Coordinates of C-alpha atoms in Angstrom, one line a residue:
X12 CA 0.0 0.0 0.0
X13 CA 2.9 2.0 -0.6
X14 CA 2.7 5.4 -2.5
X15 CA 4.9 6.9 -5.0
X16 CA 6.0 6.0 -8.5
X17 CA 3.1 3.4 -8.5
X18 CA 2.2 3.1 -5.2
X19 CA -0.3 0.0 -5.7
X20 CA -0.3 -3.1 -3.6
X21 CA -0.2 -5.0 -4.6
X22 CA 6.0 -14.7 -16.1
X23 CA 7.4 -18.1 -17.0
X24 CA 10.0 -19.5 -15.4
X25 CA 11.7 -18.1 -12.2
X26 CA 15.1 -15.6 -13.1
X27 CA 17.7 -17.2 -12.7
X28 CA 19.5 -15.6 -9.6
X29 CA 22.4 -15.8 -6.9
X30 CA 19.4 -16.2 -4.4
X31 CA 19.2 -19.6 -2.6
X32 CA 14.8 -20.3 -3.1
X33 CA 14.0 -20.9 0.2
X34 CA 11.3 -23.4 0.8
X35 CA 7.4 -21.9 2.4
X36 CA 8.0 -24.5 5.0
X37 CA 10.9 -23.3 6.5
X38 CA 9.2 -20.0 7.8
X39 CA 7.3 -22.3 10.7
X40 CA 5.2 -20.5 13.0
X41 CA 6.3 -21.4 16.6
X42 CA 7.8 -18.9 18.3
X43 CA 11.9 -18.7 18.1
X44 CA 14.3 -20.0 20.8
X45 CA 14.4 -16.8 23.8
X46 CA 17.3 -14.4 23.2
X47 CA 18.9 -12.3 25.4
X48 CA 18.6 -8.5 24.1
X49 CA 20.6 -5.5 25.2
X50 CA 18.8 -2.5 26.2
X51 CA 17.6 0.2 24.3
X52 CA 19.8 2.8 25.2
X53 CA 18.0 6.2 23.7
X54 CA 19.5 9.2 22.8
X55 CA 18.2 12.9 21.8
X56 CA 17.7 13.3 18.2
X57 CA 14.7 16.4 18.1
X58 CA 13.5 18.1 15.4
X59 CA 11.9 21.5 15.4
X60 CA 8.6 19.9 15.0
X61 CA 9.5 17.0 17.6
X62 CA 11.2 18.6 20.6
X63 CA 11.3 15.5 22.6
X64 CA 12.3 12.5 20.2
X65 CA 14.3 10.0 20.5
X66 CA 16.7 7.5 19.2
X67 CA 17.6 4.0 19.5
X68 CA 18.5 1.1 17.3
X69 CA 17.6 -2.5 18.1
X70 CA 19.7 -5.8 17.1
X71 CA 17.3 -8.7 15.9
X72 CA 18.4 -11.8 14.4
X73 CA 18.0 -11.9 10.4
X74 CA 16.5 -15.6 11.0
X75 CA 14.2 -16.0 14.0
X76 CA 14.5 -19.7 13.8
X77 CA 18.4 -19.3 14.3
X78 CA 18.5 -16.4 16.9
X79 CA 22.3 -17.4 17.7
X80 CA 22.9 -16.2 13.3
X81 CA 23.4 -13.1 12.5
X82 CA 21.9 -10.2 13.2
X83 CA 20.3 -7.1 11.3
X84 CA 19.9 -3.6 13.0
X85 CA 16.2 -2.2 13.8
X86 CA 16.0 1.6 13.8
X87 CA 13.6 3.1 16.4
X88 CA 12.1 6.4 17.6
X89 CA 10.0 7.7 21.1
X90 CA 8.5 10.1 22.3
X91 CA 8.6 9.0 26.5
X92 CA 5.4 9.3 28.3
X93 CA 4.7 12.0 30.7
X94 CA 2.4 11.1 33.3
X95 CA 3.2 9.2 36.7
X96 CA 1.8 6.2 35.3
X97 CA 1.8 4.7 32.0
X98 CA 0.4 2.3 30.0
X99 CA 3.4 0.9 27.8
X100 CA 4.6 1.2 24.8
X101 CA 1.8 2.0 21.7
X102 CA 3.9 1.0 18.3
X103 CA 3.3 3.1 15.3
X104 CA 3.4 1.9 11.5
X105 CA 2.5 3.8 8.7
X106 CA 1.9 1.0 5.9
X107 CA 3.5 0.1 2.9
X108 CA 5.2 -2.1 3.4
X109 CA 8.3 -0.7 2.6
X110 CA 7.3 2.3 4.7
X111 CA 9.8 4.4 6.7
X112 CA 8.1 4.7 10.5
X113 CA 10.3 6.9 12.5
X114 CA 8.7 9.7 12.1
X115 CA 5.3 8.3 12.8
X116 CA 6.2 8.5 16.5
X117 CA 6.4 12.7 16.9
X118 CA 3.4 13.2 15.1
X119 CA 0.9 10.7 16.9
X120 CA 2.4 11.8 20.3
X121 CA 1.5 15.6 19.0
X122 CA -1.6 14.4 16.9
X123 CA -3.0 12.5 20.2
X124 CA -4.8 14.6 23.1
X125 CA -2.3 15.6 25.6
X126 CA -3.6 13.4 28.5
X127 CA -4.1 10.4 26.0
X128 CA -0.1 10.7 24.7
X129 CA 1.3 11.5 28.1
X130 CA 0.4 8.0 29.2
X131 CA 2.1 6.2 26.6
X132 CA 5.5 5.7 25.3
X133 CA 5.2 6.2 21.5
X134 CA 7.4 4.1 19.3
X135 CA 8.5 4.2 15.5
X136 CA 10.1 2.4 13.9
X137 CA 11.8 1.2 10.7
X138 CA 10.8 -2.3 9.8
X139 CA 14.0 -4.8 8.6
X140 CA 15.5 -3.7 5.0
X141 CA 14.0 0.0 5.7
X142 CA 15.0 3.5 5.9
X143 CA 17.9 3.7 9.0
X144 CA 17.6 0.4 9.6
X145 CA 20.6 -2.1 8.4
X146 CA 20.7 -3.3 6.0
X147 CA 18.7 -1.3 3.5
X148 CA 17.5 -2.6 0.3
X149 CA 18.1 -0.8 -2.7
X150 CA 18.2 -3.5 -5.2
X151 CA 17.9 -1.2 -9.0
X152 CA 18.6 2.1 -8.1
X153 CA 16.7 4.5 -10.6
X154 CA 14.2 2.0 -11.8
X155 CA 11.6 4.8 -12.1
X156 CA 14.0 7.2 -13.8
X157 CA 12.1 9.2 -16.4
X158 CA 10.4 8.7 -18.8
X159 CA 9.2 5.4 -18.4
X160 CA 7.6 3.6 -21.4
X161 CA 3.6 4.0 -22.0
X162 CA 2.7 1.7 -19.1
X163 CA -0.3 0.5 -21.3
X164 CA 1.9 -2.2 -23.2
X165 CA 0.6 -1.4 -27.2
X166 CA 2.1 -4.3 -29.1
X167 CA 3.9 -7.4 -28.7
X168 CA 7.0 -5.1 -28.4
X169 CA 5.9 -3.4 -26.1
X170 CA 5.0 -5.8 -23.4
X171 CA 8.5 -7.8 -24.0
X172 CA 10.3 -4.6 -23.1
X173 CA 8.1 -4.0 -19.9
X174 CA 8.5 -7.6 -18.9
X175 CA 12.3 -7.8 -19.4
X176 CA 12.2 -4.2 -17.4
X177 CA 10.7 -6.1 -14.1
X178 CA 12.9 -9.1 -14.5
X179 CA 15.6 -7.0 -14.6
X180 CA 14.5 -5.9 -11.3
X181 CA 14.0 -9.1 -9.5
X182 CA 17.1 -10.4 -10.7
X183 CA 19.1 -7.5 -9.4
X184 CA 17.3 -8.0 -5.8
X185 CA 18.4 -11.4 -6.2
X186 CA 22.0 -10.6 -7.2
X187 CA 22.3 -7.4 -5.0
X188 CA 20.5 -8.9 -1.5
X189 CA 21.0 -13.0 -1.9
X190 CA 21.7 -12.9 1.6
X191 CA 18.6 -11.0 3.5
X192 CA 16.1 -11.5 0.7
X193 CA 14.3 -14.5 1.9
X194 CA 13.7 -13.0 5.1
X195 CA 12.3 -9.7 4.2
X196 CA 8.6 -10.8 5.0
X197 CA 5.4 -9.8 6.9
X198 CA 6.4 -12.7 9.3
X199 CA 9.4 -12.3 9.9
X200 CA 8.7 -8.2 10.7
X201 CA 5.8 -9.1 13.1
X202 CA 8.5 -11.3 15.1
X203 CA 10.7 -8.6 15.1
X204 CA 7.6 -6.8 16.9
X205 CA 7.6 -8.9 19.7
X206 CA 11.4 -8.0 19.8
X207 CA 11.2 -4.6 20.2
X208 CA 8.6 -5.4 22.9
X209 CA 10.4 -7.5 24.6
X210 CA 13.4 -4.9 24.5
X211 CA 11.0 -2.2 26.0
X212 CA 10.1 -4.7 29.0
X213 CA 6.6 -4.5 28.3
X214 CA 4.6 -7.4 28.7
X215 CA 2.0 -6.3 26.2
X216 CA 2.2 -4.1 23.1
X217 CA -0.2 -1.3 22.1
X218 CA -0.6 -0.8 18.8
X219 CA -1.8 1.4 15.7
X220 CA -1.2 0.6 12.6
X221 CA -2.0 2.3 8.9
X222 CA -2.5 0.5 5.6
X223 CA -0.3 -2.2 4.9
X224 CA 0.2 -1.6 8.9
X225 CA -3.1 -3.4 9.8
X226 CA -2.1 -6.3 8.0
X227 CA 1.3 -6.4 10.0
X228 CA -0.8 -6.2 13.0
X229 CA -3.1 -8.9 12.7
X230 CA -0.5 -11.1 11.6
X231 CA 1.4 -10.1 15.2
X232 CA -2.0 -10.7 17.1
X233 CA -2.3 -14.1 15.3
X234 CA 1.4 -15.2 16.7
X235 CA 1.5 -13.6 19.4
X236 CA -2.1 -12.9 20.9
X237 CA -1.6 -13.0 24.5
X238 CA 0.5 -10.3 24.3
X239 CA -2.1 -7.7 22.4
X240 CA -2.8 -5.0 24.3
X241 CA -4.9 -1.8 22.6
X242 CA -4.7 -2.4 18.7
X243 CA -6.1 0.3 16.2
X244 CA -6.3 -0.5 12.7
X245 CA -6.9 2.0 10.1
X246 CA -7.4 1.0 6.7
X247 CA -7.2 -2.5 6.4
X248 CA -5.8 -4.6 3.9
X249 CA -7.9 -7.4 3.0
X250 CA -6.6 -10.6 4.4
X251 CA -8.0 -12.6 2.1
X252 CA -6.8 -11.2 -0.9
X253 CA -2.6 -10.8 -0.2
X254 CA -1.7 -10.2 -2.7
X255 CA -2.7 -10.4 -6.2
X256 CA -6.5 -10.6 -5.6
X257 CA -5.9 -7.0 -3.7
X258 CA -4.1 -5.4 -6.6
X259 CA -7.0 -6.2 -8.9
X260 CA -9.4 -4.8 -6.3
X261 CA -7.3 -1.8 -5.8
X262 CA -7.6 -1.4 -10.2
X263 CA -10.9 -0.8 -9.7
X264 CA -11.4 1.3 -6.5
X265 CA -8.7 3.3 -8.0
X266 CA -10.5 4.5 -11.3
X267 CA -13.6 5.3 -9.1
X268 CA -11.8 7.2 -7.1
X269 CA -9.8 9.2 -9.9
X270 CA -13.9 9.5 -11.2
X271 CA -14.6 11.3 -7.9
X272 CA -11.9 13.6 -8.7
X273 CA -13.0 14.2 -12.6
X274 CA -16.2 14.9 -10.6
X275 CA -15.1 17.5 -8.6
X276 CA -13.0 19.2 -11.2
X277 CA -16.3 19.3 -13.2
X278 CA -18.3 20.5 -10.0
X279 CA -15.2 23.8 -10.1
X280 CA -15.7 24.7 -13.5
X281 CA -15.3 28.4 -13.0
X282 CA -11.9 27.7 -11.0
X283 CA -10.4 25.3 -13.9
X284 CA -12.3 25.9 -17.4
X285 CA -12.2 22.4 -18.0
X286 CA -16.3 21.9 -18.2
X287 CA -18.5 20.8 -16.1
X288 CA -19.5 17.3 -17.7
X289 CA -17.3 15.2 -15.6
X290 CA -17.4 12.5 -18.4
X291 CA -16.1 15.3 -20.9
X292 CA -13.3 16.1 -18.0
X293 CA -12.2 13.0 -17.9
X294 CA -11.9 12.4 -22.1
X295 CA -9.5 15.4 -21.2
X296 CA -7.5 13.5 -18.8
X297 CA -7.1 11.1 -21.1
X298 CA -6.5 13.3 -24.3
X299 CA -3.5 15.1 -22.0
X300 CA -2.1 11.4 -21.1
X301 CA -1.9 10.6 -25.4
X302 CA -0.2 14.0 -25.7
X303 CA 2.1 13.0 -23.4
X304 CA 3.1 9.6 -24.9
X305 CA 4.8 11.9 -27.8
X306 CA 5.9 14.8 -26.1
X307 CA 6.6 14.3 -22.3
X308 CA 6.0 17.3 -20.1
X309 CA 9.3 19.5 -19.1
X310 CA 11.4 16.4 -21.2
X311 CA 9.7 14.3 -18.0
X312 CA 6.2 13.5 -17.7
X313 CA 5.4 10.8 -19.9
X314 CA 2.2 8.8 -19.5
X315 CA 3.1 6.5 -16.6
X316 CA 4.7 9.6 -14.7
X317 CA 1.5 11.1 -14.9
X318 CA -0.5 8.2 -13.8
X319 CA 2.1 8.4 -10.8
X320 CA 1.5 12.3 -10.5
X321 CA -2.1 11.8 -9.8
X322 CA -2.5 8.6 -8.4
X323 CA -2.3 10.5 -4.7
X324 CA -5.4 11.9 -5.4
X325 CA -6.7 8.8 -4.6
X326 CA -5.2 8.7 -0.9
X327 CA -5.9 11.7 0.0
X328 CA -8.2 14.3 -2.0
X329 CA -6.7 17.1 -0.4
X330 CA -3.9 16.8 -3.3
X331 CA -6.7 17.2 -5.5
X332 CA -6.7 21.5 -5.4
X333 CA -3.1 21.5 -6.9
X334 CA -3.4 18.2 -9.2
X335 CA -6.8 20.2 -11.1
X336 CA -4.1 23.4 -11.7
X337 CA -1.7 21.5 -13.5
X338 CA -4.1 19.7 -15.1
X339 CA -5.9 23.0 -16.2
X340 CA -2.7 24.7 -17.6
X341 CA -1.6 21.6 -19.5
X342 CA -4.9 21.8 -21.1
X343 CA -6.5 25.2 -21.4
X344 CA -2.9 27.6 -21.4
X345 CA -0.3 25.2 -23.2
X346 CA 1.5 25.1 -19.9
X347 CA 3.9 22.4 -19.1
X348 CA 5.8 23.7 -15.5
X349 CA 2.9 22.9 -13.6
X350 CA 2.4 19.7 -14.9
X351 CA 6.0 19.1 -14.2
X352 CA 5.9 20.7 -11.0
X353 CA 3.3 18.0 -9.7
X354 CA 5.3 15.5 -10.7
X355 CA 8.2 16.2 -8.8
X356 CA 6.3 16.8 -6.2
X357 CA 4.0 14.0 -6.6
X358 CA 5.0 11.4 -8.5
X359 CA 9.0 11.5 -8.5
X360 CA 10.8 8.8 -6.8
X361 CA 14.1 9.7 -5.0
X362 CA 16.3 7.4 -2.8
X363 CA 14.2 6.9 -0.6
X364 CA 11.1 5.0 -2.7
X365 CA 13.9 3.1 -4.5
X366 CA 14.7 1.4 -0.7
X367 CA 10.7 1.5 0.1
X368 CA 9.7 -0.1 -3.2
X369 CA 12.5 -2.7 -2.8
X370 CA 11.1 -3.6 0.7
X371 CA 7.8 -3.2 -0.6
X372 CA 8.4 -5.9 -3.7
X373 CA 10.9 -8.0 -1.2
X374 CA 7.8 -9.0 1.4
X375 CA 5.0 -9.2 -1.6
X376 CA 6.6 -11.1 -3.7
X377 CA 7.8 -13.1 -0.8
X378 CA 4.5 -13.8 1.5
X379 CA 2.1 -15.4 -0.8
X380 CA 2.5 -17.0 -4.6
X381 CA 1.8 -14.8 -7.5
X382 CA 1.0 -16.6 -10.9
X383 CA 3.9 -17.4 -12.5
X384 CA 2.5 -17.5 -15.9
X385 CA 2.3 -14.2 -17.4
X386 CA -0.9 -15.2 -19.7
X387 CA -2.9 -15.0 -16.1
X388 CA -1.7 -11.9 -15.4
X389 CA -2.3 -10.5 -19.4
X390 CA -5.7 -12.2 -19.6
X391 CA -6.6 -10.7 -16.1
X392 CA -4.8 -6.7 -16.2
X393 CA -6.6 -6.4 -19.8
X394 CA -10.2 -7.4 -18.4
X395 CA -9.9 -4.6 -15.8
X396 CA -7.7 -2.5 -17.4
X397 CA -11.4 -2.0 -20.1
X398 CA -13.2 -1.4 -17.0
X399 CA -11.0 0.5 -15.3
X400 CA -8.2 2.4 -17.1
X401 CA -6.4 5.3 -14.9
X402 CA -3.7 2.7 -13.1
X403 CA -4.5 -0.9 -13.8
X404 CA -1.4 -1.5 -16.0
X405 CA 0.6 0.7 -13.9
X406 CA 0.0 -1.3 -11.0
X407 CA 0.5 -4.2 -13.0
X408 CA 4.1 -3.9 -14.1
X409 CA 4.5 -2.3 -10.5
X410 CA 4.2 -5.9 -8.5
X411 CA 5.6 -7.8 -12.3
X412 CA 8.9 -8.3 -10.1
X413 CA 6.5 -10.9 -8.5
X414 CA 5.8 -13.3 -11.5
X415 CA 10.1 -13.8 -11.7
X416 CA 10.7 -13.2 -8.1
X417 CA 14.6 -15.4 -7.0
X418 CA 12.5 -16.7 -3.5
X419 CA 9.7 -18.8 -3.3
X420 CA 6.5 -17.6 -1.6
X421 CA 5.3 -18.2 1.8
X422 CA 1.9 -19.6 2.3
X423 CA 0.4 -16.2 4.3
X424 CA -1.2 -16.8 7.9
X425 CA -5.0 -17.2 8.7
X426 CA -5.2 -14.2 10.3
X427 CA -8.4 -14.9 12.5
X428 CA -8.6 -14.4 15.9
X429 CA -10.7 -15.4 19.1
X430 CA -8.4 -14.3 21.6
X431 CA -8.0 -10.7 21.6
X432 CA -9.0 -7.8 23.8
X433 CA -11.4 -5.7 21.8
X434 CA -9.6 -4.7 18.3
X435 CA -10.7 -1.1 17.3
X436 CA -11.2 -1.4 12.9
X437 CA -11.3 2.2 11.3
X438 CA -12.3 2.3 7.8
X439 CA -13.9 5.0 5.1
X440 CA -16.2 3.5 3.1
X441 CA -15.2 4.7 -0.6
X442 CA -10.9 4.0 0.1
X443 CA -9.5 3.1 -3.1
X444 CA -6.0 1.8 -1.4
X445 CA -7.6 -0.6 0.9
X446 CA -11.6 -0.9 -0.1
X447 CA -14.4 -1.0 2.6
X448 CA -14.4 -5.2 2.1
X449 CA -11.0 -5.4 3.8
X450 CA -12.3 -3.6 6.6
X451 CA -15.9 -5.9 6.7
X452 CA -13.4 -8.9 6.3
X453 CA -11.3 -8.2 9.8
X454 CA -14.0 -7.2 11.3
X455 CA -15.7 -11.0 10.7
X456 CA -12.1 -12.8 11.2
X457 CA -11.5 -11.0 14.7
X458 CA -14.1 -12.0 17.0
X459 CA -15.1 -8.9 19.5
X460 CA -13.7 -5.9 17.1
X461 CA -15.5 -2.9 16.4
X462 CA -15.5 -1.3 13.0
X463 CA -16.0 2.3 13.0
X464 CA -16.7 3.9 9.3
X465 CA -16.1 7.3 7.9
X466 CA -19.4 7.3 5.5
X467 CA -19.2 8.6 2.0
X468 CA -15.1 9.5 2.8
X469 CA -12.3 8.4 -0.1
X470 CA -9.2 9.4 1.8
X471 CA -6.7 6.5 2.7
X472 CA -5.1 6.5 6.6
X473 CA -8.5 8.8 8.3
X474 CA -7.5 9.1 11.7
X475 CA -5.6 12.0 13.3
X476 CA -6.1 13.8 9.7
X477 CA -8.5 16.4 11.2
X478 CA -12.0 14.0 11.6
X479 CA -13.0 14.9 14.7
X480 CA -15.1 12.3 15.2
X481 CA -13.2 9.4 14.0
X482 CA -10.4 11.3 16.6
X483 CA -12.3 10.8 19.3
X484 CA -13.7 7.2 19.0
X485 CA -9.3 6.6 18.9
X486 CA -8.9 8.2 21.1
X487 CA -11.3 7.2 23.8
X488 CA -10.3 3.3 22.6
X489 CA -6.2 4.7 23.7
X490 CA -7.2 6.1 27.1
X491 CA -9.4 3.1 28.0
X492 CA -9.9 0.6 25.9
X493 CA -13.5 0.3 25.1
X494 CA -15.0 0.2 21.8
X495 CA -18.4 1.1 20.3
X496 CA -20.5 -1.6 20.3
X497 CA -24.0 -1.7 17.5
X498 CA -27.1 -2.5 18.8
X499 CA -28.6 -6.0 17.7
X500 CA -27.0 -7.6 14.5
X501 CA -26.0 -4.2 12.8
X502 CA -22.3 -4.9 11.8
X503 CA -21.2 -1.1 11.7
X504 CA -20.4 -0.6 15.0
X505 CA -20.3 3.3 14.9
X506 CA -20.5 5.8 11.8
X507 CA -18.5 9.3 11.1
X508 CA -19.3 11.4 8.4
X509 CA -16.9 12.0 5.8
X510 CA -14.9 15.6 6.1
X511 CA -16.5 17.7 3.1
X512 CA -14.3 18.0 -0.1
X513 CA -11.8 20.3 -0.6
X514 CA -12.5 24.0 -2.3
X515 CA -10.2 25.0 -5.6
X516 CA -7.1 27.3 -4.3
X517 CA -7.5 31.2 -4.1
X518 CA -5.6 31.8 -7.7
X519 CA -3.0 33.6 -6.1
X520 CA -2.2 31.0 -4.3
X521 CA -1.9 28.5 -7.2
X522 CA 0.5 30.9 -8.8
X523 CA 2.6 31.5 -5.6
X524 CA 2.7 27.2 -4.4
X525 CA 2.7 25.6 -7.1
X526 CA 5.5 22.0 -7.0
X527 CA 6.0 23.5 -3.5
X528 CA 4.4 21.8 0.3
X529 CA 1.2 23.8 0.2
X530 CA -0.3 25.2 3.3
X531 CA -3.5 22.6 3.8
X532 CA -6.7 24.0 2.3
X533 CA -10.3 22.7 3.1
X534 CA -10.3 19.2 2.8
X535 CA -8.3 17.3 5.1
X536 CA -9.0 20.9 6.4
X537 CA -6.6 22.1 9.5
X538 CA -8.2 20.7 12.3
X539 CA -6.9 21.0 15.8
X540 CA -6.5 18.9 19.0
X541 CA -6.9 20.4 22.4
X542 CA -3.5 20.4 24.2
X543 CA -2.2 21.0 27.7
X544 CA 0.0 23.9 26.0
X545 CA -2.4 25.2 23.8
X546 CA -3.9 23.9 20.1
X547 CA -1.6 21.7 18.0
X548 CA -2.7 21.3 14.3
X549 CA -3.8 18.5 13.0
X550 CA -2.8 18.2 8.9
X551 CA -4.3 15.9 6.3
X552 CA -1.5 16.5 3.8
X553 CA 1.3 15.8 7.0
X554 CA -0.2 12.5 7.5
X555 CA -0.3 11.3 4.1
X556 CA 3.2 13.0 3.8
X557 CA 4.1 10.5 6.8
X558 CA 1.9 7.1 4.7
X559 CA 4.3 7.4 2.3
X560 CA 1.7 9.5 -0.3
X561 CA 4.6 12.7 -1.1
X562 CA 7.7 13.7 0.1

């Protein structure tokens, strides 16, 4: 669930690699021989935005079956409670996977009501192969460098170059990362979990989790569920579908979702000139991605870059303000900058999303089989693909790595549960990222949850993003650990409405912030949170900035 440069969940015969294929079996699910861990000794590392931060790293055996082996380096963050009493340690993740976590920690301690946050020690981390922690996976450096063939394969040609463009790229995670690669897994990261739990002498672990984050969490619960303490999931990655069935879900909920947008561009006529027959807005959209097949924007925007430019838009509509301006110039002035400008704000990939979307490909590819004949995955990516253009071939060739992938899959875990404390499920009803039936599907698989929807809302990741409501059901789960319940067979336990959409930018301000971190605007709108010192913003576009959705 990873954003950026494709940012999609997620042929023949296996590449031939340097990788040893490690059988499904050998993964196991008992839990590893004890092993002593050092302390976590924490130093300072503040940021202007994070005055009280801090740092520690964490050594965890590469193979949890062979704890005496060697070891890989965890990277972690805290804010420290503040009250006399507290009630542990409450892990943050923001998704992906692939998705850097460190950060996660300052803003839920400063996104969280003072009294709730004091009581808890906030943790982010890194997860193994990501970010700070060692080592880091960077297995094709570049591999989104612009401009990127049409990612709607036209031709025999076409498709051979696209498929020998993804084997290239499993074969150099093979070459490059032999050693680690068949333990970079969901697995694998949720024992490391109970490591850095056990390293914070806590004998149970709170925990919220985004995105790909929920799915890391119930896999933890399902190992380890004696040792669950509070657990809010938000978004929720269907268990049932890891991973192919997901991506093709995600096809679909995705060209909604860009729909929605045409929708709204249509519904701000007088702001963009680009009609107000969202059908008509959208044959626009598409018109600007042909132009762009033969004459890339700024020498950089081809047709998949802007797929990648706008597929935020489907996280987080709050993006959407600045996405209709550079659509509107391209189309009605001629104008390419802004176009650009999106992009590299956008769409771009840099260092960093070359090591998230190795991670991210790494644990797919390696936690449940993916056809390995690339007539399934033609036959299926052009059924949806004529329901559902905007991303469905982009997504496609973004999880191909899988179909050649050097390690052999895992068979995933049944991630039901009857053992829990009361899980708390947070889920809009239109996400494209994670659809509403991931969320209906925990809910069923984890007996005593509560699901609590944000009705009518499209945004992906919707709590402490400025919903007061869905804030406060958190919240009040953090402080004491009771859920809404429904009355009678309902399944919805409790309902928020959806934050209203967001308004066009003053014109000024397009001219003055455009490719630049806008000041949030409507949607996501600025919301605060009562604090001890005073009101702390609350921002949509931070959030998502933190998911993984722009730099």
């Amino acid at each position: 669930m990873t954003t950026r440069a494709g940012m999609l969940i997620a042929a023949g015969a296996l590449v031939a690699g340097t990788v040893t294929v490690l059988p499904a079996s050998a993964a196991g699910t008992g839990d590893p021989a004890p092993r002593p861990l050092p302390s976590l000794a924490w130093t300072g590392c503040v940021t202007k935005a994070y005055p009280r931060l801090q740092c520690a790293t964490l050594k965890v055996p590469l193979v949890h079956h062979d704890p005496a082996g060697r070891s890989i380096t965890l990277a972690l963050t805290r804010v420290p409670h503040t009250a006399e009493t507290s009630e542990g340690p409450l892990l943050v993740n923001p998704g992906g996977p692939g998705g850097s976590g460190r950060s996660m920690a300052g803003y839920v301690a400063a996104s969280l009501p003072a009294e709730v946050a004091a009581r808890y020690d906030v943790i982010g981390f890194d997860p193994r192969g990501v970010g700070k922690s060692e080592p880091a996976l960077d297995c094709r450096p570049g591999h989104f460098d612009p401009v990127r063939p049409d990612s709607v394969p036209r031709g025999t040609d076409a498709e051979r170059n696209a498929l020998e463009r993804a084997q290239a790229f499993a074969a150099a995670c093979g070459k490059k990362h032999a050693d680690v690669l068949p333990y970079i897994d969901t697995v694998s990261t949720a024992r490391d979990l109970d490591l850095i739990r056990k390293a914070l002498g806590a004998e149970r672990l709170h925990y919220l989790g985004y995105s790909y984050g929920t799915y890391l969490g119930a896999v933890y619960a399902r190992l380890y569920p004696e040792r669950v303490g509070r657990m809010a999931l938000d978004s929720v990655v269907n268990p049932n579908g890891v991973w192919y069935e997901d991506n093709i879900a995600q096809d679909y909920a995705f060209d909604t979702r860009h729909k929605a947008f045409m929708a709204w561009v249509a519904k701000h006529d007088a702001a963009y000139g680009l009609g107000d027959d969202p059908a008509a807005v959208e044959a626009a959209w598409y018109r600007m991605r042909e132009e762009l097949r033969d004459s890339p924007a700024g020498g950089k925007v081809g047709p998949g870059e802007l797929e990648d430019t706008f597929l935020p838009g489907g996280y987080y509509d709050g993006y959407w303000p600045k996405l209709a301006s550079a659509f509107s110039a391209y189309v009605n002035d001629r104008d390419p900058a802004p176009l650009t400008a999106a992009y590299e704000r956008y769409g771009e990939a840099d260092s960093a999303a070359d090591n998230g979307y190795s991670v991210y490909t790494a644990v797919q590819c390696r936690d449940a089989a993916w056809p390995k004949d690339w007539n399934v995955w033609r036959k299926d990516n052009w059924e949806v693909h004529a329901k559902a253009p905007f991303s469905t071939w982009n997504n496609a060739w973004y999880n191909a790595p899988c179909a050649f992938w050097p390690v052999e899959p895992l068979t995933p875990p049944d991630v039901g549960n009857d053992q829990l404390p009361p899980v708390l499920i947070l889920q809009a009803t239109d996400d494209a990222a994670t659809p509403y039936e991931g969320g209906l599907a925990l809910h069923r698989m984890i007996r005593g949850s509560s699901l609590v929807v944000e009705e009518g809302g499209g945004n992906h990741g919707v709590t402490l993003a400025g919903n007061d409501c869905l804030d406060e059901h958190l919240s009040t789960y953090l402080a004491t650990g009771t859920v809404p319940r429904a009355e009678g067979d309902a399944e919805v336990d409790a309902a928020c409405a959806a934050l209203p959409a967001p308004k066009p930018d003053p014109a000024p301000a397009k001219k003055k912030t455009a490719g630049k971190q806008a000041t949030e605007t409507s949607a996501g709108g600025k919301a605060a949170v009562k604090k001890a010192s005073g009101w702390v913003p609350r921002s949509g576009t931070t959030l998502h900035g933190l998911l993984g959705h722009v730099r």
